[in-house]
Amino acid sequence: MSFVEYGDTIKDGDTAIVFLGHESMFPVKVQHGTVTQTKYGVIRHSTDLIGKKYGSKVTCSKGGWVFILHPTPELWTMNLPHRTQILYSTDISIITMMLELKPGSIVCESGTGSGSLSHALIRTVAPTGHLYTVEFHQQRAEKAREEFREHGVEHLVTVTNQDVCKNGFGVSNIADAVFLDIPSPWEAIGHAKSALKAEGGRICSFSPCIEQVQRTCLAMEEYGFTEINTLEILLRVYNVRTISLQIPDLGEAAEDNSSTGFASSSSPSHQGSLCANLQQGTVQFKSGVPLREVVGHTGYLTFATKS
């Protein structure tokens, strides 16, 4: 199993995603002789998982069922254990595009955190690229190494435990892009410039506060970066629902089909249901309804180019 290469069959030691529904799923490490509890009952790894194909429908001990999905960076972002605040798919998508990443790219990242962005970067630069990620916290760095090894991507990433503001990324003049997600990114701009290739490398800094953005932009100008721009991504999700709207009284008879705006050639069954709705004073429509709770501000993304 690898997060960058698809495998058909579930094997001992794999990380799989147990899918109970769109709002309910979790990761599980497949191990011979182990069981996993769900609200639908027990899943026995030896008999229910190992040897089955990814995407299989598995019946639990209580009669309910779940799907077992192959892990991807997108699913991992939704299910990973949070050691820090993470970046989600909305910001990750614009980061990978604006940094102009492709298979074979060399990327430097700080800090590693929970590894949400790291997995997406690795998948983007695979199979010949490489990610150099720096994490200040020793335990988080060790946990990240362990996860990359379990997920079959350790050959594509190098994890370093050090202070990027003082010691840099450990590489020079090779990176196509640098990403910063640290409290004081302006202190690491010089090291980022040293890590980037001689000309044309891209840099991105993620900061939740506009004061951080201001200081970072000043540091980028000081070190000669060009095309500096900052943006913010706000996602608004809509649910498609059937709603009933009351028909206004325009002073015309409800039986008059011409008042509805529909052609007189409509089928009798359609006219019958329409008249029934008209008599009730409502008509049903499909409509997009925004969620009551909308995800707000996550952070500002500042991009620039090494001239």
CSV table of C-alpha atoms in Angstrom, one decimal:
chain,number,residue,atom,x,y,z
A,1,MET,CA,0.0,0.0,0.0
A,2,SER,CA,1.2,3.5,-0.9
A,3,PHE,CA,-0.4,6.9,-0.9
A,4,VAL,CA,1.0,7.5,-4.3
A,5,GLU,CA,0.5,4.1,-6.0
A,6,TYR,CA,-2.9,2.3,-6.0
A,7,GLY,CA,-3.2,-1.3,-4.9
A,8,ASP,CA,-6.2,-3.5,-5.5
A,9,THR,CA,-5.9,-5.8,-2.4
A,10,ILE,CA,-5.9,-5.0,1.3
A,11,LYS,CA,-2.7,-6.4,2.9
A,12,ASP,CA,-1.5,-6.8,6.4
A,13,GLY,CA,0.1,-3.5,7.6
A,14,ASP,CA,-1.9,-1.3,5.2
A,15,THR,CA,-3.6,1.9,6.3
A,16,ALA,CA,-7.2,1.8,5.1
A,17,ILE,CA,-10.2,4.2,5.5
A,18,VAL,CA,-13.3,2.7,7.1
A,19,PHE,CA,-16.2,4.6,5.4
A,20,LEU,CA,-19.5,4.6,7.3
A,21,GLY,CA,-20.9,7.7,5.5
A,22,HIS,CA,-20.0,11.1,4.1
A,23,GLU,CA,-19.7,12.6,7.5
A,24,SER,CA,-18.4,9.5,9.3
A,25,MET,CA,-15.1,7.7,8.5
A,26,PHE,CA,-11.8,6.9,10.1
A,27,PRO,CA,-8.4,5.4,9.4
A,28,VAL,CA,-7.4,1.9,10.6
A,29,LYS,CA,-4.1,0.1,10.4
A,30,VAL,CA,-4.8,-3.4,9.1
A,31,GLN,CA,-3.2,-6.1,11.3
A,32,HIS,CA,-3.7,-9.9,11.4
A,33,GLY,CA,-5.7,-10.9,14.4
A,34,THR,CA,-6.9,-7.4,15.2
A,35,VAL,CA,-10.5,-6.3,15.4
A,36,THR,CA,-12.0,-2.8,15.0
A,37,GLN,CA,-15.2,-1.6,16.7
A,38,THR,CA,-17.8,0.4,14.8
A,39,LYS,CA,-21.4,1.4,15.5
A,40,TYR,CA,-22.5,-1.4,13.2
A,41,GLY,CA,-20.4,-4.0,15.0
A,42,VAL,CA,-17.0,-5.6,14.9
A,43,ILE,CA,-14.7,-5.8,11.8
A,44,ARG,CA,-12.2,-8.7,12.0
A,45,HIS,CA,-9.1,-7.8,10.1
A,46,SER,CA,-8.0,-11.4,9.4
A,47,THR,CA,-11.3,-12.5,7.8
A,48,ASP,CA,-13.1,-9.2,6.8
A,49,LEU,CA,-10.2,-7.1,5.5
A,50,ILE,CA,-7.0,-8.9,4.5
A,51,GLY,CA,-7.2,-10.3,1.0
A,52,LYS,CA,-10.3,-8.3,0.1
A,53,LYS,CA,-10.3,-5.6,-2.6
A,54,TYR,CA,-10.3,-1.9,-1.7
A,55,GLY,CA,-13.8,-0.5,-2.1
A,56,SER,CA,-15.4,-3.7,-0.8
A,57,LYS,CA,-18.6,-3.6,1.2
A,58,VAL,CA,-17.9,-5.3,4.5
A,59,THR,CA,-20.7,-6.6,6.8
A,60,CYS,CA,-20.1,-6.0,10.5
A,61,SER,CA,-21.1,-8.3,13.4
A,62,LYS,CA,-24.3,-6.5,14.1
A,63,GLY,CA,-25.5,-6.8,10.4
A,64,GLY,CA,-24.6,-3.2,9.4
A,65,TRP,CA,-22.0,-2.6,6.7
A,66,VAL,CA,-19.1,-0.3,5.8
A,67,PHE,CA,-16.9,0.3,2.8
A,68,ILE,CA,-13.1,0.0,3.0
A,69,LEU,CA,-11.4,2.6,0.9
A,70,HIS,CA,-7.8,3.0,-0.4
A,71,PRO,CA,-6.1,6.0,1.3
A,72,THR,CA,-5.5,9.1,-0.6
A,73,PRO,CA,-4.1,12.5,0.5
A,74,GLU,CA,-7.6,13.9,0.3
A,75,LEU,CA,-9.1,11.2,2.6
A,76,TRP,CA,-6.1,11.4,4.9
A,77,THR,CA,-6.6,15.2,5.3
A,78,MET,CA,-10.2,14.4,6.5
A,79,ASN,CA,-9.2,11.6,8.9
A,80,LEU,CA,-5.6,12.1,10.1
A,81,PRO,CA,-4.8,12.4,13.8
A,82,HIS,CA,-4.4,16.1,14.6
A,83,ARG,CA,-1.1,17.0,16.2
A,84,THR,CA,-1.4,20.6,15.0
A,85,GLN,CA,-3.9,22.8,13.1
A,86,ILE,CA,-3.9,21.5,9.5
A,87,LEU,CA,-4.4,22.8,5.9
A,88,TYR,CA,-7.5,21.5,4.2
A,89,SER,CA,-8.1,20.7,0.5
A,90,THR,CA,-9.4,24.2,-0.4
A,91,ASP,CA,-6.0,25.8,0.5
A,92,ILE,CA,-3.9,22.8,-0.6
A,93,SER,CA,-5.3,22.9,-4.1
A,94,ILE,CA,-4.4,26.5,-4.7
A,95,ILE,CA,-1.0,26.0,-3.1
A,96,THR,CA,0.0,23.2,-5.4
A,97,MET,CA,-1.2,25.1,-8.5
A,98,MET,CA,0.4,28.5,-7.6
A,99,LEU,CA,3.7,26.9,-6.7
A,100,GLU,CA,3.7,25.3,-10.2
A,101,LEU,CA,4.4,21.8,-8.8
A,102,LYS,CA,4.6,18.8,-11.1
A,103,PRO,CA,6.1,15.3,-11.1
A,104,GLY,CA,9.8,15.7,-10.5
A,105,SER,CA,9.7,19.0,-8.6
A,106,ILE,CA,11.8,19.5,-5.5
A,107,VAL,CA,9.9,21.2,-2.6
A,108,CYS,CA,11.0,22.5,0.8
A,109,GLU,CA,8.3,22.7,3.6
A,110,SER,CA,8.3,24.0,7.2
A,111,GLY,CA,6.7,23.0,9.4
A,112,THR,CA,5.6,19.5,8.9
A,113,GLY,CA,2.9,19.5,11.6
A,114,SER,CA,0.3,16.8,11.1
A,115,GLY,CA,1.4,16.0,7.5
A,116,SER,CA,-1.8,17.0,5.7
A,117,LEU,CA,-0.1,19.2,3.1
A,118,SER,CA,3.0,17.0,3.1
A,119,HIS,CA,1.0,14.0,1.7
A,120,ALA,CA,-0.5,16.1,-1.0
A,121,LEU,CA,2.9,17.6,-2.0
A,122,ILE,CA,4.5,14.1,-2.1
A,123,ARG,CA,1.7,12.8,-4.4
A,124,THR,CA,2.1,15.8,-6.7
A,125,VAL,CA,5.9,15.5,-7.1
A,126,ALA,CA,6.0,11.7,-7.3
A,127,PRO,CA,7.6,9.5,-8.7
A,128,THR,CA,10.8,11.4,-9.3
A,129,GLY,CA,10.5,14.5,-7.1
A,130,HIS,CA,11.3,15.0,-3.5
A,131,LEU,CA,10.0,16.8,-0.4
A,132,TYR,CA,12.4,18.2,2.2
A,133,THR,CA,10.2,19.0,5.3
A,134,VAL,CA,11.5,20.6,8.5
A,135,GLU,CA,9.7,20.3,11.9
A,136,PHE,CA,10.9,22.2,15.0
A,137,HIS,CA,9.1,19.8,17.5
A,138,GLN,CA,11.1,16.5,17.9
A,139,GLN,CA,8.1,14.3,18.7
A,140,ARG,CA,6.1,15.6,15.8
A,141,ALA,CA,9.1,15.0,13.5
A,142,GLU,CA,9.5,11.4,14.7
A,143,LYS,CA,5.8,10.8,14.2
A,144,ALA,CA,5.9,12.2,10.7
A,145,ARG,CA,8.8,9.9,9.8
A,146,GLU,CA,6.8,6.9,11.1
A,147,GLU,CA,3.7,7.8,9.1
A,148,PHE,CA,5.6,8.4,5.9
A,149,ARG,CA,7.2,4.9,6.3
A,150,GLU,CA,3.9,3.2,7.0
A,151,HIS,CA,2.3,5.0,4.0
A,152,GLY,CA,5.0,3.8,1.6
A,153,VAL,CA,6.3,7.3,0.7
A,154,GLU,CA,9.5,7.5,2.8
A,155,HIS,CA,11.7,7.4,-0.3
A,156,LEU,CA,10.1,10.6,-1.5
A,157,VAL,CA,10.5,12.7,1.7
A,158,THR,CA,13.3,13.7,4.0
A,159,VAL,CA,12.2,14.9,7.5
A,160,THR,CA,14.5,17.1,9.5
A,161,ASN,CA,14.1,18.2,13.1
A,162,GLN,CA,15.6,21.7,13.4
A,163,ASP,CA,14.7,25.4,13.6
A,164,VAL,CA,14.2,26.5,10.1
A,165,CYS,CA,14.6,30.2,11.1
A,166,LYS,CA,18.1,29.5,12.4
A,167,ASN,CA,19.3,26.5,10.5
A,168,GLY,CA,17.4,26.6,7.2
A,169,PHE,CA,16.2,23.6,5.2
A,170,GLY,CA,19.5,21.7,4.9
A,171,VAL,CA,19.7,22.1,1.1
A,172,SER,CA,20.9,24.9,-1.2
A,173,ASN,CA,20.0,26.0,-4.7
A,174,ILE,CA,17.9,22.9,-5.6
A,175,ALA,CA,14.3,23.6,-4.7
A,176,ASP,CA,11.6,24.5,-7.2
A,177,ALA,CA,9.3,25.8,-4.4
A,178,VAL,CA,9.3,26.5,-0.7
A,179,PHE,CA,6.3,26.5,1.6
A,180,LEU,CA,6.3,28.2,5.0
A,181,ASP,CA,3.7,27.5,7.8
A,182,ILE,CA,5.4,28.9,10.9
A,183,PRO,CA,4.7,31.7,13.4
A,184,SER,CA,7.4,34.0,12.1
A,185,PRO,CA,7.9,33.3,8.4
A,186,TRP,CA,9.8,36.6,7.8
A,187,GLU,CA,12.7,35.1,9.7
A,188,ALA,CA,13.0,32.2,7.3
A,189,ILE,CA,12.8,34.1,4.0
A,190,GLY,CA,16.6,34.3,3.6
A,191,HIS,CA,16.9,30.5,4.1
A,192,ALA,CA,14.1,30.0,1.7
A,193,LYS,CA,15.9,32.1,-0.9
A,194,SER,CA,19.1,30.0,-0.4
A,195,ALA,CA,17.2,26.7,-0.8
A,196,LEU,CA,15.5,27.8,-4.1
A,197,LYS,CA,17.1,27.2,-7.4
A,198,ALA,CA,19.1,30.0,-9.0
A,199,GLU,CA,16.2,31.7,-10.8
A,200,GLY,CA,12.4,31.4,-11.0
A,201,GLY,CA,11.7,29.4,-7.8
A,202,ARG,CA,8.3,30.0,-6.1
A,203,ILE,CA,7.6,30.6,-2.4
A,204,CYS,CA,4.4,30.5,-0.4
A,205,SER,CA,3.8,31.6,3.2
A,206,PHE,CA,0.6,30.7,5.1
A,207,SER,CA,-0.3,33.0,8.0
A,208,PRO,CA,-3.6,33.4,9.9
A,209,CYS,CA,-2.9,37.1,10.8
A,210,ILE,CA,-2.6,40.1,8.5
A,211,GLU,CA,0.2,41.5,10.6
A,212,GLN,CA,2.3,38.4,9.8
A,213,VAL,CA,1.5,38.9,6.1
A,214,GLN,CA,2.8,42.5,6.3
A,215,ARG,CA,6.1,41.6,7.9
A,216,THR,CA,6.6,38.7,5.5
A,217,CYS,CA,5.9,40.8,2.4
A,218,LEU,CA,8.5,43.4,3.6
A,219,ALA,CA,11.1,40.6,4.1
A,220,MET,CA,10.3,39.2,0.6
A,221,GLU,CA,10.9,42.6,-0.9
A,222,GLU,CA,14.1,43.0,1.1
A,223,TYR,CA,15.5,39.7,-0.3
A,224,GLY,CA,14.6,40.6,-3.9
A,225,PHE,CA,11.5,38.5,-4.5
A,226,THR,CA,9.0,39.7,-7.1
A,227,GLU,CA,5.4,39.1,-8.1
A,228,ILE,CA,4.4,39.3,-4.4
A,229,ASN,CA,0.7,38.8,-3.9
A,230,THR,CA,-1.6,37.7,-1.1
A,231,LEU,CA,-5.0,35.9,-1.4
A,232,GLU,CA,-7.6,34.2,0.8
A,233,ILE,CA,-9.7,31.3,-0.1
A,234,LEU,CA,-13.3,31.2,1.3
A,235,LEU,CA,-15.4,28.1,0.5
A,236,ARG,CA,-19.2,28.1,0.4
A,237,VAL,CA,-20.9,24.8,0.0
A,238,TYR,CA,-24.5,24.4,-1.2
A,239,ASN,CA,-26.9,21.5,-0.6
A,240,VAL,CA,-29.4,20.7,-3.4
A,241,ARG,CA,-32.9,20.3,-1.8
A,242,THR,CA,-36.5,20.2,-2.9
A,243,ILE,CA,-38.4,23.2,-1.6
A,244,SER,CA,-42.0,24.3,-1.8
A,245,LEU,CA,-42.8,27.9,-2.7
A,246,GLN,CA,-46.2,29.5,-2.2
A,247,ILE,CA,-47.8,30.7,-5.4
A,248,PRO,CA,-48.7,34.4,-5.3
A,249,ASP,CA,-52.4,35.4,-5.9
A,250,LEU,CA,-52.3,37.4,-9.1
A,251,GLY,CA,-56.1,37.5,-9.4
A,252,GLU,CA,-56.5,34.8,-12.0
A,253,ALA,CA,-58.2,31.4,-11.8
A,254,ALA,CA,-56.0,28.5,-10.6
A,255,GLU,CA,-57.5,26.3,-13.3
A,256,ASP,CA,-56.1,28.6,-16.0
A,257,ASN,CA,-52.9,26.8,-17.2
A,258,SER,CA,-51.7,29.8,-19.1
A,259,SER,CA,-51.1,31.6,-15.8
A,260,THR,CA,-48.4,29.1,-14.9
A,261,GLY,CA,-46.2,29.9,-17.8
A,262,PHE,CA,-46.2,26.3,-19.0
A,263,ALA,CA,-47.0,25.3,-22.6
A,264,SER,CA,-50.6,24.0,-23.2
A,265,SER,CA,-49.1,20.9,-24.8
A,266,SER,CA,-48.0,19.5,-21.5
A,267,SER,CA,-49.0,15.8,-20.8
A,268,PRO,CA,-52.3,15.2,-19.0
A,269,SER,CA,-50.5,13.6,-16.0
A,270,HIS,CA,-48.2,16.7,-15.7
A,271,GLN,CA,-51.2,19.0,-15.9
A,272,GLY,CA,-53.0,17.0,-13.3
A,273,SER,CA,-50.2,17.2,-10.8
A,274,LEU,CA,-49.7,20.9,-11.6
A,275,CYS,CA,-53.3,21.6,-10.9
A,276,ALA,CA,-53.2,19.7,-7.7
A,277,ASN,CA,-50.2,21.8,-6.6
A,278,LEU,CA,-51.9,25.0,-7.7
A,279,GLN,CA,-55.0,24.1,-5.6
A,280,GLN,CA,-52.7,23.6,-2.6
A,281,GLY,CA,-51.1,27.0,-3.4
A,282,THR,CA,-47.5,25.7,-3.7
A,283,VAL,CA,-45.1,24.5,-6.3
A,284,GLN,CA,-42.0,22.4,-5.7
A,285,PHE,CA,-38.6,23.4,-7.0
A,286,LYS,CA,-35.0,22.1,-6.8
A,287,SER,CA,-32.9,24.7,-5.1
A,288,GLY,CA,-29.3,25.2,-3.9
A,289,VAL,CA,-29.4,26.0,-0.2
A,290,PRO,CA,-26.2,27.2,1.6
A,291,LEU,CA,-25.1,25.5,4.8
A,292,ARG,CA,-26.1,27.2,8.0
A,293,GLU,CA,-22.5,27.0,9.3
A,294,VAL,CA,-20.0,28.2,6.7
A,295,VAL,CA,-16.2,27.6,7.1
A,296,GLY,CA,-14.7,31.1,7.6
A,297,HIS,CA,-11.2,32.4,7.5
A,298,THR,CA,-8.3,29.9,7.7
A,299,GLY,CA,-5.3,31.9,6.6
A,300,TYR,CA,-3.7,34.2,4.1
A,301,LEU,CA,-1.6,32.8,1.3
A,302,THR,CA,1.3,35.0,0.2
A,303,PHE,CA,3.1,34.0,-3.0
A,304,ALA,CA,6.3,35.3,-4.6
A,305,THR,CA,8.9,34.5,-7.2
A,306,LYS,CA,12.7,34.5,-6.8
A,307,SER,CA,14.0,36.9,-9.5
